[in-house]
C-alpha positions as a printed Julia matrix, in Angstrom:
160×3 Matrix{Float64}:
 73.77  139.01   54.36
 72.41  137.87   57.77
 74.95  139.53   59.44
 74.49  142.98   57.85
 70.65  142.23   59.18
 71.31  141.46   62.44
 74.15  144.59   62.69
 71.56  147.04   61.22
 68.84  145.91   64.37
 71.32  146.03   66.44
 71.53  149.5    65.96
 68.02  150.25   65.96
 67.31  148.59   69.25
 69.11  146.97   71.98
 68.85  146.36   75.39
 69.43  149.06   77.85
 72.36  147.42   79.77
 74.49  147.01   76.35
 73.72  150.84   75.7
 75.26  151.61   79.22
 71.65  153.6    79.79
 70.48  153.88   83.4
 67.56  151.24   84.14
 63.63  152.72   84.29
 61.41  151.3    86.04
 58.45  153.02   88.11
 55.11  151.1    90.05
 52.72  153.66   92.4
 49.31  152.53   93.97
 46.59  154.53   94.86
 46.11  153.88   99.1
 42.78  156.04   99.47
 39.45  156.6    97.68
 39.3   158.93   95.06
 36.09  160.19   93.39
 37.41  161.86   89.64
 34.98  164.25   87.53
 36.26  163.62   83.42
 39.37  164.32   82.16
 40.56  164.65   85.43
 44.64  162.68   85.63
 44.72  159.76   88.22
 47.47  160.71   91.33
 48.99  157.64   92.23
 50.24  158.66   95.81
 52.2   155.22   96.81
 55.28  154.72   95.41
 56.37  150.98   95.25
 60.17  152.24   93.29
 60.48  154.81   90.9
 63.87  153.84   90.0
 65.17  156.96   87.43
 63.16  159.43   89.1
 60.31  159.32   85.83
 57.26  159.32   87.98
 56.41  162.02   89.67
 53.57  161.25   92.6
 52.61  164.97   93.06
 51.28  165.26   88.87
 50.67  161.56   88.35
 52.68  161.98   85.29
 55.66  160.1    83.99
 58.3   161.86   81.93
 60.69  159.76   80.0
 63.95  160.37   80.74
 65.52  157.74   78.34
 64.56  157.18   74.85
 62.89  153.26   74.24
 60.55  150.66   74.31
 58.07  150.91   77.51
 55.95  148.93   78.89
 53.22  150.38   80.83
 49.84  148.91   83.0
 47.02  150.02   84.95
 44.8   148.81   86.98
 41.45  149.93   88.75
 38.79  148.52   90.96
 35.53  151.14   91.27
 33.63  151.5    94.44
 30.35  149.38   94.81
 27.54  150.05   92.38
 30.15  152.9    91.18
 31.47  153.73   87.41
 35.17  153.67   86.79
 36.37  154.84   83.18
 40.12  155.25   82.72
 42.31  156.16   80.0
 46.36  155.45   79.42
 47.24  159.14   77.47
 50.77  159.28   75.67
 51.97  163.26   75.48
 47.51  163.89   75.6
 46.99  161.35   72.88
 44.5   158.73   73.45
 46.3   154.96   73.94
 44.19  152.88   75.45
 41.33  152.3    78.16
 39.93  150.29   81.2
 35.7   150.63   82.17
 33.69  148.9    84.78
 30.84  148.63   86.18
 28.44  145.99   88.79
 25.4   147.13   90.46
 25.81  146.35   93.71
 29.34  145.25   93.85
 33.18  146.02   93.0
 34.4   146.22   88.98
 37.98  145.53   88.26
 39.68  146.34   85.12
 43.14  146.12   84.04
 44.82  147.05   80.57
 48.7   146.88   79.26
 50.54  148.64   76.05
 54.16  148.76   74.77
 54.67  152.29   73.35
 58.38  153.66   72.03
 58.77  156.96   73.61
 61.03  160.23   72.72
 63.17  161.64   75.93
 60.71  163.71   77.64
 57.37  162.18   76.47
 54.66  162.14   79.18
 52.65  159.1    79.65
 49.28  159.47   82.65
 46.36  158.07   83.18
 42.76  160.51   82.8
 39.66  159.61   83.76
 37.55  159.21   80.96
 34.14  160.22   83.28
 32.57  160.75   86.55
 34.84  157.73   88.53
 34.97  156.76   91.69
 38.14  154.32   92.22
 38.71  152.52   95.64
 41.65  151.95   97.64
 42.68  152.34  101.4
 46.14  152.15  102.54
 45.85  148.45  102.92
 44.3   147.82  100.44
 46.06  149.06   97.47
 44.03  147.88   94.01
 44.43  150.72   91.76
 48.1   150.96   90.32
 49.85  152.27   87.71
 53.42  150.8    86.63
 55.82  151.25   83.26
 59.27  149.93   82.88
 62.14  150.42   80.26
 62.31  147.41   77.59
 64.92  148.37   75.56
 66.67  151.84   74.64
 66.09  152.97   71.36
 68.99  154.36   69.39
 68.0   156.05   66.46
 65.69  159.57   66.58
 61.93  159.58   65.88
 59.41  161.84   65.88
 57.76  162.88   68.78
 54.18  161.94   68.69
 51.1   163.75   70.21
Protein backbone atom coordinates (compact mmCIF):
# COMPACT_ATOMS: atom_id res chain seq x y z
CA UNK A 1 0.00 0.00 0.00
CA UNK A 2 2.75 2.57 0.79
CA UNK A 3 4.35 1.93 -2.20
CA UNK A 4 1.36 2.44 -4.54
CA UNK A 5 1.29 5.98 -2.42
CA UNK A 6 4.53 6.98 -2.85
CA UNK A 7 4.46 5.76 -6.90
CA UNK A 8 1.19 7.74 -7.42
CA UNK A 9 3.19 11.25 -5.93
CA UNK A 10 5.77 10.43 -7.68
CA UNK A 11 3.94 11.00 -10.62
CA UNK A 12 2.26 14.02 -9.61
CA UNK A 13 5.38 15.85 -8.65
CA UNK A 14 9.00 15.41 -8.77
CA UNK A 15 11.94 17.26 -8.94
CA UNK A 16 12.97 18.89 -12.09
CA UNK A 17 16.38 17.12 -12.53
CA UNK A 18 14.61 13.48 -12.37
CA UNK A 19 12.09 14.85 -15.11
CA UNK A 20 15.20 15.73 -17.32
CA UNK A 21 13.40 19.48 -17.45
CA UNK A 22 15.76 22.42 -18.00
CA UNK A 23 16.40 24.37 -14.57
CA UNK A 24 14.36 28.00 -14.01
CA UNK A 25 15.55 30.29 -12.18
CA UNK A 26 15.32 34.25 -12.74
CA UNK A 27 16.46 37.37 -10.01
CA UNK A 28 16.32 41.27 -11.61
CA UNK A 29 16.78 44.49 -9.42
CA UNK A 30 15.58 47.70 -10.07
CA UNK A 31 19.11 50.16 -10.29
CA UNK A 32 17.19 53.63 -10.65
CA UNK A 33 14.21 55.48 -9.14
CA UNK A 34 11.00 54.88 -10.42
CA UNK A 35 7.86 56.90 -9.59
CA UNK A 36 4.58 54.34 -10.74
CA UNK A 37 0.88 55.83 -11.13
CA UNK A 38 -1.68 52.44 -10.22
CA UNK A 39 -1.82 49.50 -11.97
CA UNK A 40 1.16 50.40 -13.59
CA UNK A 41 3.75 46.69 -13.87
CA UNK A 42 7.17 47.16 -12.05
CA UNK A 43 10.34 46.91 -14.89
CA UNK A 44 13.00 45.30 -13.21
CA UNK A 45 15.94 46.51 -15.51
CA UNK A 46 19.02 44.49 -13.75
CA UNK A 47 19.28 41.15 -14.43
CA UNK A 48 21.22 39.12 -11.73
CA UNK A 49 20.54 35.42 -14.12
CA UNK A 50 17.59 34.64 -15.88
CA UNK A 51 18.60 31.18 -16.43
CA UNK A 52 15.63 29.68 -19.09
CA UNK A 53 15.13 32.89 -20.64
CA UNK A 54 11.42 33.37 -18.42
CA UNK A 55 12.00 36.94 -17.51
CA UNK A 56 11.85 39.30 -19.80
CA UNK A 57 13.48 42.90 -18.51
CA UNK A 58 11.85 44.98 -21.34
CA UNK A 59 7.80 43.89 -19.96
CA UNK A 60 8.78 43.02 -16.40
CA UNK A 61 6.88 39.91 -16.98
CA UNK A 62 7.80 36.31 -16.47
CA UNK A 63 6.37 33.62 -18.72
CA UNK A 64 6.65 30.08 -17.60
CA UNK A 65 8.24 28.07 -19.82
CA UNK A 66 8.05 24.77 -17.75
CA UNK A 67 5.09 23.52 -16.00
CA UNK A 68 5.68 23.37 -11.73
CA UNK A 69 5.98 24.53 -8.44
CA UNK A 70 7.51 28.28 -8.25
CA UNK A 71 8.68 30.13 -5.90
CA UNK A 72 8.57 33.74 -6.31
CA UNK A 73 9.67 37.16 -3.99
CA UNK A 74 9.68 40.76 -4.07
CA UNK A 75 11.01 43.27 -2.48
CA UNK A 76 10.67 47.20 -2.28
CA UNK A 77 12.05 50.08 -0.36
CA UNK A 78 9.89 53.59 -1.13
CA UNK A 79 11.58 56.90 -1.30
CA UNK A 80 11.55 59.09 1.96
CA UNK A 81 8.20 60.23 3.28
CA UNK A 82 6.98 58.33 -0.08
CA UNK A 83 4.06 55.51 -0.51
CA UNK A 84 5.01 52.22 -2.04
CA UNK A 85 2.03 49.68 -2.74
CA UNK A 86 2.92 46.57 -4.75
CA UNK A 87 1.15 43.64 -5.91
CA UNK A 88 2.55 39.91 -7.06
CA UNK A 89 -0.31 39.24 -10.15
CA UNK A 90 -0.47 35.51 -11.50
CA UNK A 91 -1.92 35.62 -15.41
CA UNK A 92 -3.81 39.40 -13.87
CA UNK A 93 -5.10 37.63 -10.82
CA UNK A 94 -4.45 39.15 -7.55
CA UNK A 95 -1.70 36.90 -5.32
CA UNK A 96 -0.38 38.78 -2.91
CA UNK A 97 0.98 42.32 -1.73
CA UNK A 98 3.79 44.48 -0.09
CA UNK A 99 2.81 48.45 1.38
CA UNK A 100 4.90 50.94 3.19
CA UNK A 101 5.06 53.88 4.42
CA UNK A 102 7.42 56.41 7.17
CA UNK A 103 7.10 60.05 7.23
CA UNK A 104 10.23 61.24 6.92
CA UNK A 105 12.19 58.19 6.17
CA UNK A 106 12.64 54.90 3.91
CA UNK A 107 9.76 51.84 4.12
CA UNK A 108 10.86 48.41 3.21
CA UNK A 109 8.61 45.62 2.46
CA UNK A 110 9.17 42.24 1.28
CA UNK A 111 6.59 39.32 0.53
CA UNK A 112 7.09 35.48 -0.84
CA UNK A 113 4.42 32.82 -2.44
CA UNK A 114 4.72 29.30 -3.93
CA UNK A 115 2.22 29.16 -6.84
CA UNK A 116 1.97 25.90 -9.43
CA UNK A 117 1.96 27.39 -12.80
CA UNK A 118 0.67 26.07 -16.42
CA UNK A 119 3.47 26.49 -19.39
CA UNK A 120 3.00 29.95 -20.41
CA UNK A 121 1.44 31.54 -17.25
CA UNK A 122 2.61 35.12 -16.59
CA UNK A 123 3.56 36.09 -13.18
CA UNK A 124 4.54 40.48 -12.62
CA UNK A 125 4.46 42.67 -10.18
CA UNK A 126 1.69 46.04 -10.48
CA UNK A 127 1.67 48.76 -8.49
CA UNK A 128 -1.24 48.82 -6.49
CA UNK A 129 -1.12 53.06 -6.29
CA UNK A 130 0.70 56.21 -6.79
CA UNK A 131 4.51 54.59 -5.76
CA UNK A 132 7.55 55.89 -5.75
CA UNK A 133 10.28 52.95 -5.28
CA UNK A 134 14.06 53.80 -4.84
CA UNK A 135 17.07 52.37 -6.21
CA UNK A 136 20.34 53.67 -7.92
CA UNK A 137 22.68 51.48 -9.65
CA UNK A 138 24.51 50.83 -6.46
CA UNK A 139 22.18 50.57 -4.61
CA UNK A 140 19.89 47.93 -5.78
CA UNK A 141 16.82 47.36 -3.01
CA UNK A 142 13.90 46.67 -5.07
CA UNK A 143 14.04 43.05 -6.65
CA UNK A 144 12.02 40.65 -7.97
CA UNK A 145 13.17 36.81 -8.14
CA UNK A 146 11.16 33.23 -8.85
CA UNK A 147 12.76 29.90 -9.25
CA UNK A 148 11.52 26.36 -10.40
CA UNK A 149 10.74 23.93 -7.29
CA UNK A 150 9.68 21.06 -8.84
CA UNK A 151 8.09 20.18 -12.40
CA UNK A 152 4.70 19.21 -12.31
CA UNK A 153 3.60 16.26 -14.38
CA UNK A 154 0.10 15.97 -14.66
CA UNK A 155 -2.24 18.89 -16.59
CA UNK A 156 -4.25 21.51 -14.66
CA UNK A 157 -6.22 24.16 -15.41
CA UNK A 158 -4.96 27.33 -16.20
CA UNK A 159 -5.99 29.85 -13.70
CA UNK A 160 -6.74 33.64 -14.16
Amino acid sequence: MACKLVAAFLTIVLPACVLGVQEIAFSAGLAHHEYLQASQKVVYDTIFVNVGGGYDSTTGVFTCPTPGLYMFQFHALSHSSSNMWLELHHNYAYVSSIWGHIDQDYAAASNSVILRLAKNDQVYIQTADQTDLYGATSEVYGTFSGYLIAAVNEDFPVVG
